[in-house]
PDB file of C-alpha atoms in Angstrom:
ATOM      1  CA  MET N   1       0.000   0.000   0.000  1.00 51.00           C
ATOM      2  CA  LYS N   2       1.343   3.377  -1.025  1.00 54.00           C
ATOM      3  CA  HIS N   3       1.132   6.310   1.477  1.00 56.00           C
ATOM      4  CA  LEU N   4      -0.351   9.633   0.327  1.00 58.00           C
ATOM      5  CA  PHE N   5       2.070  11.718   2.418  1.00 58.00           C
ATOM      6  CA  LYS N   6       5.618  11.063   3.326  1.00 69.00           C
ATOM      7  CA  PRO N   7       6.333  10.878   7.091  1.00 74.00           C
ATOM      8  CA  GLU N   8       8.993  13.571   6.836  1.00 78.00           C
ATOM      9  CA  MET N   9       6.618  16.085   5.270  1.00 78.00           C
ATOM     10  CA  LEU N  10       3.899  15.450   7.895  1.00 77.00           C
ATOM     11  CA  LYS N  11       6.334  15.976  10.739  1.00 81.00           C
ATOM     12  CA  MET N  12       7.503  19.276   9.192  1.00 83.00           C
ATOM     13  CA  LEU N  13       3.893  20.557   8.827  1.00 81.00           C
ATOM     14  CA  ILE N  14       3.122  19.772  12.455  1.00 83.00           C
ATOM     15  CA  ALA N  15       6.279  21.548  13.588  1.00 84.00           C
ATOM     16  CA  VAL N  16       5.345  24.710  11.604  1.00 82.00           C
ATOM     17  CA  LEU N  17       1.817  24.792  13.064  1.00 83.00           C
ATOM     18  CA  THR N  18       3.150  24.327  16.568  1.00 85.00           C
ATOM     19  CA  PHE N  19       5.599  27.181  16.097  1.00 83.00           C
ATOM     20  CA  LEU N  20       2.838  29.540  14.887  1.00 83.00           C
ATOM     21  CA  LEU N  21       0.650  28.629  17.856  1.00 83.00           C
ATOM     22  CA  VAL N  22       3.447  29.324  20.325  1.00 82.00           C
ATOM     23  CA  LEU N  23       4.165  32.640  18.602  1.00 80.00           C
ATOM     24  CA  LYS N  24       0.483  33.654  18.900  1.00 81.00           C
ATOM     25  CA  LEU N  25       0.427  32.812  22.619  1.00 80.00           C
ATOM     26  CA  LEU N  26       3.571  34.850  23.254  1.00 80.00           C
ATOM     27  CA  TRP N  27       2.051  37.901  21.469  1.00 77.00           C
ATOM     28  CA  PHE N  28      -1.097  37.665  23.599  1.00 77.00           C
ATOM     29  CA  VAL N  29       0.987  37.611  26.798  1.00 74.00           C
ATOM     30  CA  VAL N  30       2.932  40.693  25.651  1.00 70.00           C
ATOM     31  CA  GLN N  31      -0.332  42.617  24.943  1.00 72.00           C
ATOM     32  CA  VAL N  32      -1.791  41.838  28.357  1.00 67.00           C
ATOM     33  CA  THR N  33       1.373  42.572  30.267  1.00 70.00           C
ATOM     34  CA  TRP N  34       3.064  45.631  28.719  1.00 63.00           C
ATOM     35  CA  LEU N  35       0.565  47.401  26.337  1.00 55.00           C
ATOM     36  CA  THR N  36      -1.958  49.883  27.992  1.00 50.00           C
ATOM     37  CA  ALA N  37      -5.511  50.450  27.024  1.00 47.00           C
ATOM     38  CA  GLU N  38      -4.547  53.773  25.442  1.00 47.00           C
ATOM     39  CA  ASP N  39      -2.294  51.927  23.031  1.00 48.00           C
ATOM     40  CA  ILE N  40      -5.048  49.527  22.103  1.00 46.00           C
ATOM     41  CA  ASP N  41      -8.114  51.808  21.885  1.00 49.00           C
ATOM     42  CA  GLN N  42      -8.581  53.837  18.789  1.00 49.00           C
ATOM     43  CA  GLU N  43      -8.571  57.602  19.076  1.00 53.00           C
ATOM     44  CA  GLU N  44     -12.052  59.096  19.347  1.00 52.00           C
ATOM     45  CA  ASP N  45     -13.234  60.857  16.224  1.00 53.00           C
ATOM     46  CA  LYS N  46     -13.934  64.375  17.397  1.00 54.00           C
ATOM     47  CA  SER N  47     -14.854  65.672  13.984  1.00 55.00           C
ATOM     48  CA  SER N  48     -18.365  64.163  14.051  1.00 54.00           C
ATOM     49  CA  LYS N  49     -21.333  66.280  15.152  1.00 53.00           C
ATOM     50  CA  SER N  50     -24.052  65.460  17.661  1.00 52.00           C
ATOM     51  CA  LEU N  51     -27.258  64.125  16.282  1.00 52.00           C
ATOM     52  CA  TYR N  52     -29.361  66.242  18.700  1.00 51.00           C
ATOM     53  CA  TYR N  53     -29.676  69.989  19.294  1.00 50.00           C
ATOM     54  CA  ARG N  54     -30.562  71.959  22.368  1.00 59.00           C
ATOM     55  CA  VAL N  55     -33.988  73.609  22.181  1.00 52.00           C
ATOM     56  CA  LYS N  56     -34.935  76.504  24.480  1.00 56.00           C
ATOM     57  CA  LEU N  57     -38.516  75.977  25.538  1.00 55.00           C
ATOM     58  CA  THR N  58     -38.913  79.013  27.813  1.00 55.00           C
ATOM     59  CA  PRO N  59     -39.962  82.305  26.136  1.00 56.00           C
ATOM     60  CA  ASN N  60     -37.444  85.061  25.723  1.00 57.00           C
ATOM     61  CA  ASN N  61     -38.372  87.663  28.322  1.00 54.00           C
ATOM     62  CA  THR N  62     -36.299  90.311  26.625  1.00 56.00           C
ATOM     63  CA  ALA N  63     -38.482  90.273  23.500  1.00 56.00           C
ATOM     64  CA  ALA N  64     -41.148  92.991  23.310  1.00 56.00           C
ATOM     65  CA  PRO N  65     -44.697  91.645  23.961  1.00 59.00           C
ATOM     66  CA  GLN N  66     -46.967  91.586  20.946  1.00 64.00           C
ATOM     67  CA  LYS N  67     -50.104  93.731  21.116  1.00 61.00           C
ATOM     68  CA  VAL N  68     -53.406  91.934  20.619  1.00 61.00           C
ATOM     69  CA  ILE N  69     -55.651  93.886  18.275  1.00 65.00           C
ATOM     70  CA  LYS N  70     -59.308  93.416  19.090  1.00 60.00           C
ATOM     71  CA  ALA N  71     -61.946  93.711  16.424  1.00 56.00           C
ATOM     72  CA  PRO N  72     -64.147  96.771  16.884  1.00 53.00           C
ATOM     73  CA  THR N  73     -67.369  96.025  18.727  1.00 50.00           C
ATOM     74  CA  LYS N  74     -70.524  97.025  16.921  1.00 48.00           C
ATOM     75  CA  ILE N  75     -72.745  99.067  19.203  1.00 48.00           C
ATOM     76  CA  GLU N  76     -76.383  98.270  18.614  1.00 59.00           C
ATOM     77  CA  GLY N  77     -79.182 100.775  19.037  1.00 75.00           C
ATOM     78  CA  SER N  78     -80.646 101.207  22.499  1.00 89.00           C
ATOM     79  CA  ILE N  79     -84.324 101.350  23.447  1.00 91.00           C
ATOM     80  CA  LYS N  80     -83.384 104.303  25.656  1.00 90.00           C
ATOM     81  CA  GLU N  81     -83.029 106.407  22.517  1.00 92.00           C
ATOM     82  CA  LEU N  82     -86.806 106.281  21.953  1.00 93.00           C
ATOM     83  CA  THR N  83     -89.267 108.596  23.707  1.00 92.00           C
ATOM     84  CA  LEU N  84     -92.951 107.780  23.342  1.00 90.00           C
ATOM     85  CA  LEU N  85     -94.905 110.984  22.663  1.00 86.00           C
ATOM     86  CA  ALA N  86     -98.380 109.862  21.533  1.00 82.00           C
ATOM     87  CA  ILE N  87    -100.470 106.710  21.104  1.00 82.00           C
ATOM     88  CA  TYR N  88    -103.445 105.820  18.946  1.00 75.00           C
ATOM     89  CA  ASN N  89    -104.537 102.273  19.704  1.00 67.00           C
ATOM     90  CA  ALA N  90    -107.274 100.303  17.973  1.00 63.00           C
ATOM     91  CA  SER N  91    -108.345  96.685  17.725  1.00 59.00           C
ATOM     92  CA  ASP N  92    -106.234  95.830  14.676  1.00 63.00           C
ATOM     93  CA  ILE N  93    -103.459  98.442  14.630  1.00 71.00           C
ATOM     94  CA  ALA N  94    -101.458 100.662  16.931  1.00 77.00           C
ATOM     95  CA  VAL N  95    -100.094 104.015  15.786  1.00 83.00           C
ATOM     96  CA  VAL N  96     -97.530 105.792  17.934  1.00 84.00           C
ATOM     97  CA  THR N  97     -95.371 108.886  17.701  1.00 85.00           C
ATOM     98  CA  VAL N  98     -91.842 108.548  19.060  1.00 87.00           C
ATOM     99  CA  LEU N  99     -88.965 110.960  19.410  1.00 88.00           C
ATOM    100  CA  TYR N 100     -85.705 109.612  17.982  1.00 91.00           C
ATOM    101  CA  LYS N 101     -82.571 111.746  17.562  1.00 89.00           C
ATOM    102  CA  ASN N 102     -84.623 114.889  18.193  1.00 87.00           C
ATOM    103  CA  LYS N 103     -87.001 114.010  15.341  1.00 85.00           C
ATOM    104  CA  SER N 104     -90.557 112.739  15.744  1.00 79.00           C
ATOM    105  CA  LYS N 105     -91.486 109.582  13.838  1.00 83.00           C
ATOM    106  CA  VAL N 106     -94.917 108.040  13.311  1.00 82.00           C
ATOM    107  CA  LEU N 107     -94.993 104.241  13.443  1.00 84.00           C
ATOM    108  CA  GLY N 108     -97.634 101.624  12.838  1.00 82.00           C
ATOM    109  CA  THR N 109     -97.718  98.018  13.985  1.00 83.00           C
ATOM    110  CA  GLY N 110     -94.801  96.184  12.351  1.00 85.00           C
ATOM    111  CA  ASP N 111     -92.774  99.310  11.556  1.00 87.00           C
ATOM    112  CA  LYS N 112     -89.147  99.464  12.685  1.00 90.00           C
ATOM    113  CA  ILE N 113     -87.024 102.207  14.213  1.00 92.00           C
ATOM    114  CA  ASN N 114     -83.458 101.958  15.533  1.00 91.00           C
ATOM    115  CA  GLY N 115     -83.651  98.176  15.067  1.00 91.00           C
ATOM    116  CA  PHE N 116     -86.838  97.812  17.188  1.00 94.00           C
ATOM    117  CA  THR N 117     -90.204  96.635  15.810  1.00 92.00           C
ATOM    118  CA  LEU N 118     -93.483  98.058  17.098  1.00 89.00           C
ATOM    119  CA  GLU N 119     -95.629  95.121  18.243  1.00 87.00           C
ATOM    120  CA  GLY N 120     -98.559  96.950  19.812  1.00 84.00           C
ATOM    121  CA  ALA N 121     -99.608  99.561  22.325  1.00 84.00           C
ATOM    122  CA  GLY N 122    -101.708 100.048  25.423  1.00 81.00           C
ATOM    123  CA  LYS N 123    -103.252 103.051  27.075  1.00 80.00           C
ATOM    124  CA  ASP N 124     -99.953 104.565  28.191  1.00 84.00           C
ATOM    125  CA  PHE N 125     -97.226 102.343  26.729  1.00 88.00           C
ATOM    126  CA  ALA N 126     -95.922 100.786  23.519  1.00 89.00           C
ATOM    127  CA  MET N 127     -94.383  97.345  23.079  1.00 89.00           C
ATOM    128  CA  PHE N 128     -91.305  96.877  20.900  1.00 92.00           C
ATOM    129  CA  SER N 129     -89.327  93.744  20.083  1.00 91.00           C
ATOM    130  CA  LYS N 130     -85.754  93.067  19.039  1.00 92.00           C
ATOM    131  CA  ASN N 131     -83.824  89.775  18.804  1.00 90.00           C
ATOM    132  CA  SER N 132     -86.727  87.826  20.383  1.00 86.00           C
ATOM    133  CA  LYS N 133     -86.847  90.196  23.379  1.00 89.00           C
ATOM    134  CA  ASN N 134     -89.685  92.546  24.291  1.00 89.00           C
ATOM    135  CA  TYR N 135     -89.320  96.135  25.494  1.00 92.00           C
ATOM    136  CA  LYS N 136     -92.000  98.270  27.130  1.00 91.00           C
ATOM    137  CA  VAL N 137     -91.780 102.024  26.558  1.00 92.00           C
ATOM    138  CA  LEU N 138     -93.966 104.232  28.750  1.00 92.00           C
ATOM    139  CA  LEU N 139     -95.745 107.302  27.445  1.00 88.00           C
ATOM    140  CA  HIS N 140     -93.714 110.380  28.210  1.00 83.00           C
ATOM    141  CA  LYS N 141     -95.463 112.932  30.395  1.00 76.00           C
ATOM    142  CA  LYS N 142     -94.332 116.514  30.363  1.00 61.00           C
ATOM    143  CA  GLY N 143     -92.617 117.567  33.561  1.00 56.00           C
ATOM    144  CA  LYS N 144     -92.260 113.958  34.775  1.00 51.00           C
ATOM    145  CA  SER N 145     -89.592 111.364  34.159  1.00 46.00           C
ATOM    146  CA  THR N 146     -90.774 107.884  33.289  1.00 42.00           C
ATOM    147  CA  SER N 147     -89.151 104.688  34.444  1.00 41.00           C
ATOM    148  CA  ASN N 148     -89.730 101.002  34.064  1.00 39.00           C
ATOM    149  CA  LYS N 149     -87.720  98.211  35.595  1.00 37.00           C
ATOM    150  CA  SER N 150     -87.854  96.027  32.490  1.00 35.00           C
ATOM    151  CA  SER N 151     -87.237  98.628  29.829  1.00 38.00           C
ATOM    152  CA  ILE N 152     -86.457 102.299  30.290  1.00 39.00           C
ATOM    153  CA  ARG N 153     -85.002 104.348  33.098  1.00 38.00           C
ATOM    154  CA  ASN N 154     -84.643 108.116  32.867  1.00 40.00           C
ATOM    155  CA  VAL N 155     -86.059 108.644  29.401  1.00 40.00           C
ATOM    156  CA  PRO N 156     -83.748 111.104  27.585  1.00 46.00           C
ATOM    157  CA  MET N 157     -85.307 114.491  27.007  1.00 45.00           C
ATOM    158  CA  PRO N 158     -84.813 116.455  23.815  1.00 48.00           C
ATOM    159  CA  SER N 159     -82.460 119.383  23.715  1.00 50.00           C
ATOM    160  CA  THR N 160     -83.408 122.211  26.074  1.00 48.00           C
ATOM    161  CA  LYS N 161     -82.885 124.672  23.252  1.00 53.00           C
ATOM    162  CA  THR N 162     -86.255 125.232  21.631  1.00 52.00           C
ATOM    163  CA  PRO N 163     -85.882 125.606  17.868  1.00 52.00           C
ATOM    164  CA  PRO N 164     -87.625 128.603  16.354  1.00 53.00           C
ATOM    165  CA  LYS N 165     -91.207 127.780  15.520  1.00 53.00           C
ATOM    166  CA  LYS N 166     -91.842 127.617  11.813  1.00 54.00           C
ATOM    167  CA  ASP N 167     -94.923 129.229  10.381  1.00 60.00           C
ATOM    168  CA  LEU N 168     -97.258 126.569   9.045  1.00 66.00           C
ATOM    169  CA  GLY N 169     -98.894 126.878   5.705  1.00 69.00           C
ATOM    170  CA  GLU N 170    -102.568 127.658   5.382  1.00 79.00           C
ATOM    171  CA  VAL N 171    -105.580 126.352   3.527  1.00 82.00           C
ATOM    172  CA  THR N 172    -106.670 129.017   1.068  1.00 82.00           C
ATOM    173  CA  ASN N 173    -109.648 129.372  -1.266  1.00 77.00           C
ATOM    174  CA  GLU N 174    -109.056 130.232  -4.899  1.00 72.00           C
ATOM    175  CA  GLY N 175    -112.393 130.251  -6.575  1.00 66.00           C
ATOM    176  CA  ALA N 176    -113.913 126.778  -6.558  1.00 66.00           C
ATOM    177  CA  ALA N 177    -110.690 125.071  -5.478  1.00 72.00           C
ATOM    178  CA  LYS N 178    -109.031 124.947  -2.081  1.00 83.00           C
ATOM    179  CA  ILE N 179    -105.250 125.062  -1.926  1.00 88.00           C
ATOM    180  CA  ILE N 180    -103.313 123.277   0.858  1.00 88.00           C
ATOM    181  CA  ASP N 181     -99.770 124.410   1.545  1.00 88.00           C
ATOM    182  CA  ARG N 182     -97.437 121.402   1.408  1.00 87.00           C
ATOM    183  CA  SER N 183     -95.636 122.437   4.595  1.00 87.00           C
ATOM    184  CA  LEU N 184     -98.914 121.889   6.448  1.00 86.00           C
ATOM    185  CA  LEU N 185     -99.106 118.269   5.263  1.00 82.00           C
ATOM    186  CA  GLU N 186     -95.455 117.680   6.159  1.00 84.00           C
ATOM    187  CA  HIS N 187     -96.068 119.041   9.660  1.00 84.00           C
ATOM    188  CA  TYR N 188     -98.988 116.695  10.334  1.00 81.00           C
ATOM    189  CA  ALA N 189     -97.141 113.779   8.748  1.00 79.00           C
ATOM    190  CA  ASN N 190     -94.395 114.184  11.365  1.00 78.00           C
ATOM    191  CA  ASN N 191     -96.570 115.244  14.322  1.00 77.00           C
ATOM    192  CA  MET N 192     -99.565 112.966  14.718  1.00 73.00           C
ATOM    193  CA  ASP N 193    -100.255 114.277  18.236  1.00 73.00           C
ATOM    194  CA  ASP N 194    -101.092 117.687  16.714  1.00 80.00           C
ATOM    195  CA  ILE N 195    -103.830 116.032  14.653  1.00 82.00           C
ATOM    196  CA  TYR N 196    -105.672 114.873  17.761  1.00 77.00           C
ATOM    197  CA  LYS N 197    -105.542 118.415  19.158  1.00 83.00           C
ATOM    198  CA  ASN N 198    -107.529 119.744  16.192  1.00 87.00           C
ATOM    199  CA  ILE N 199    -109.851 116.913  15.258  1.00 88.00           C
ATOM    200  CA  GLY N 200    -111.364 113.867  16.949  1.00 86.00           C
ATOM    201  CA  ILE N 201    -112.513 110.756  15.100  1.00 84.00           C
ATOM    202  CA  SER N 202    -114.031 107.398  15.951  1.00 83.00           C
ATOM    203  CA  GLU N 203    -114.671 104.266  13.928  1.00 81.00           C
ATOM    204  CA  ILE N 204    -118.006 103.449  12.307  1.00 84.00           C
ATOM    205  CA  LYS N 205    -118.765  99.724  12.037  1.00 83.00           C
ATOM    206  CA  GLU N 206    -121.487  97.568  10.590  1.00 83.00           C
ATOM    207  CA  GLY N 207    -121.161  94.366  12.524  1.00 84.00           C
ATOM    208  CA  LYS N 208    -117.450  93.594  12.453  1.00 80.00           C
ATOM    209  CA  ASP N 209    -116.753  95.563   9.250  1.00 82.00           C
ATOM    210  CA  LEU N 210    -115.205  99.032   9.443  1.00 79.00           C
ATOM    211  CA  LYS N 211    -117.106 101.443   7.201  1.00 82.00           C
ATOM    212  CA  GLY N 212    -115.306 104.710   7.899  1.00 85.00           C
ATOM    213  CA  PHE N 213    -114.441 107.270  10.570  1.00 87.00           C
ATOM    214  CA  LYS N 214    -116.841 109.713  12.164  1.00 90.00           C
ATOM    215  CA  VAL N 215    -115.686 113.242  13.021  1.00 91.00           C
ATOM    216  CA  ASN N 216    -116.530 113.903  16.676  1.00 90.00           C
ATOM    217  CA  PHE N 217    -115.215 117.459  16.864  1.00 91.00           C
ATOM    218  CA  VAL N 218    -113.250 119.988  14.806  1.00 92.00           C
ATOM    219  CA  LYS N 219    -111.340 122.780  16.500  1.00 91.00           C
ATOM    220  CA  LYS N 220    -112.484 126.215  15.395  1.00 90.00           C
ATOM    221  CA  ASP N 221    -110.175 127.987  12.925  1.00 88.00           C
ATOM    222  CA  SER N 222    -107.946 124.890  12.679  1.00 89.00           C
ATOM    223  CA  PRO N 223    -106.669 123.704   9.267  1.00 88.00           C
ATOM    224  CA  PHE N 224    -109.249 120.891   9.396  1.00 89.00           C
ATOM    225  CA  ALA N 225    -112.046 123.397   9.839  1.00 89.00           C
ATOM    226  CA  LYS N 226    -110.702 125.344   6.856  1.00 88.00           C
ATOM    227  CA  LEU N 227    -110.819 122.138   4.808  1.00 88.00           C
ATOM    228  CA  GLY N 228    -114.587 122.232   5.203  1.00 89.00           C
ATOM    229  CA  ILE N 229    -114.809 119.166   7.466  1.00 92.00           C
ATOM    230  CA  ARG N 230    -117.623 119.373  10.020  1.00 92.00           C
ATOM    231  CA  ARG N 231    -118.679 117.541  13.110  1.00 93.00           C
ATOM    232  CA  ASP N 232    -120.609 114.282  12.447  1.00 93.00           C
ATOM    233  CA  ASP N 233    -119.120 113.930   8.948  1.00 93.00           C
ATOM    234  CA  VAL N 234    -118.163 110.336   8.092  1.00 93.00           C
ATOM    235  CA  ILE N 235    -114.966 109.938   6.038  1.00 91.00           C
ATOM    236  CA  LYS N 236    -115.423 107.051   3.581  1.00 91.00           C
ATOM    237  CA  SER N 237    -112.371 107.243   1.275  1.00 90.00           C
ATOM    238  CA  ILE N 238    -109.214 109.238   0.615  1.00 89.00           C
ATOM    239  CA  ASN N 239    -107.928 109.641  -2.957  1.00 88.00           C
ATOM    240  CA  GLY N 240    -110.227 106.872  -4.111  1.00 88.00           C
ATOM    241  CA  LYS N 241    -108.989 104.405  -1.499  1.00 87.00           C
ATOM    242  CA  GLU N 242    -111.754 103.127   0.747  1.00 88.00           C
ATOM    243  CA  ILE N 243    -110.954 103.473   4.440  1.00 83.00           C
ATOM    244  CA  ASN N 244    -112.193 100.085   5.624  1.00 80.00           C
ATOM    245  CA  SER N 245    -109.376  99.277   8.060  1.00 77.00           C
ATOM    246  CA  TYR N 246    -106.887 101.033  10.300  1.00 71.00           C
ATOM    247  CA  ASN N 247    -104.102  99.730   8.082  1.00 74.00           C
ATOM    248  CA  ALA N 248    -105.645 101.497   5.074  1.00 76.00           C
ATOM    249  CA  ALA N 249    -106.030 104.748   7.011  1.00 77.00           C
ATOM    250  CA  PHE N 250    -102.502 104.581   8.347  1.00 76.00           C
ATOM    251  CA  GLY N 251    -101.056 103.703   4.927  1.00 76.00           C
ATOM    252  CA  THR N 252    -102.642 106.833   3.462  1.00 79.00           C
ATOM    253  CA  TYR N 253    -101.387 108.895   6.369  1.00 78.00           C
ATOM    254  CA  LYS N 254     -97.790 107.681   5.920  1.00 77.00           C
ATOM    255  CA  ASN N 255     -97.795 108.710   2.235  1.00 80.00           C
ATOM    256  CA  ILE N 256     -99.554 112.050   2.727  1.00 80.00           C
ATOM    257  CA  LYS N 257     -96.336 113.988   2.019  1.00 79.00           C
ATOM    258  CA  ASN N 258     -95.985 112.485  -1.451  1.00 82.00           C
ATOM    259  CA  ILE N 259     -99.375 113.338  -2.917  1.00 85.00           C
ATOM    260  CA  ASP N 260    -100.117 116.260  -5.263  1.00 85.00           C
ATOM    261  CA  ASN N 261    -103.910 116.202  -4.989  1.00 87.00           C
ATOM    262  CA  LEU N 262    -106.276 115.271  -2.194  1.00 87.00           C
ATOM    263  CA  SER N 263    -109.882 114.168  -2.420  1.00 90.00           C
ATOM    264  CA  LEU N 264    -112.165 113.060   0.407  1.00 90.00           C
ATOM    265  CA  VAL N 265    -115.466 111.247   0.050  1.00 93.00           C
ATOM    266  CA  ILE N 266    -117.622 111.977   3.069  1.00 93.00           C
ATOM    267  CA  ILE N 267    -121.198 111.384   4.155  1.00 93.00           C
ATOM    268  CA  ARG N 268    -122.883 114.450   5.627  1.00 93.00           C
ATOM    269  CA  GLY N 269    -126.293 113.636   6.961  1.00 91.00           C
ATOM    270  CA  LYS N 270    -127.774 111.440   4.228  1.00 90.00           C
ATOM    271  CA  GLU N 271    -125.777 112.979   1.401  1.00 93.00           C
ATOM    272  CA  GLU N 272    -122.484 111.692  -0.012  1.00 93.00           C
ATOM    273  CA  MET N 273    -120.073 114.489  -0.917  1.00 92.00           C
ATOM    274  CA  GLU N 274    -116.596 114.740  -2.461  1.00 91.00           C
ATOM    275  CA  LEU N 275    -114.149 117.387  -1.265  1.00 89.00           C
ATOM    276  CA  GLU N 276    -111.201 118.120  -3.551  1.00 90.00           C
ATOM    277  CA  TYR N 277    -107.979 120.012  -2.777  1.00 89.00           C
ATOM    278  CA  GLU N 278    -104.783 120.971  -4.563  1.00 89.00           C
ATOM    279  CA  ILE N 279    -101.381 120.652  -2.890  1.00 87.00           C
ATOM    280  CA  ASN N 280     -99.046 123.549  -3.510  1.00 84.00           C
TER     281      ASN N 280
END
């Protein structure tokens, strides 16, 4: 049988391996005994940067505080700006005269002023509403201040300076026609309480239907007397519009300043008459 390796070559290989092993052991002993950790460890790489950054969470007190700009607040109208001067109250409509910004205004049920809606009126008060809230305004009495816990306290009075009184126009006769000065209509359109001082009226009904207004009195030498209206006359229509409701009467009254001619159909006794006027 032939050997694959010669015995001399095998012995030489074992000797070489043994020598390398001894050399490795000697090097390990030298490292443990004489070499320090500083010689073994690699030098720390100081060129690298940190992966985190410091964040300052507290505010900088030295910075100037920012001013907060508030949106302007819208001031809504106040019920205290209204002064109730006169009331005309009926079953289906209320008509009142109020003073607002030193100007008198005539309102009917449902009309608005300063954001408030007239809902109705009583003997000495008017009811207004705004944003689902109700407000009670008492009738102003001269020389007395009115107050109400739920609505108005210390009703503002108009300016103490009395404006010079303007001369009102007259009703004049020119032949068969009567001429009404327009300034007279404008005065009564803005001052309903002056109407009641010169003429008194009441409703005429047949059952539940309103048929017109009866004149109860006419002040002597007043513009209404000069129009030819007499006591016990019944006013049936104005400018062809039948006065069969308070809404119809008030609608005509509100537009009185815009008309150029005026005609009244009245019943005097048993006779129906038509009175015609020109507006100048």
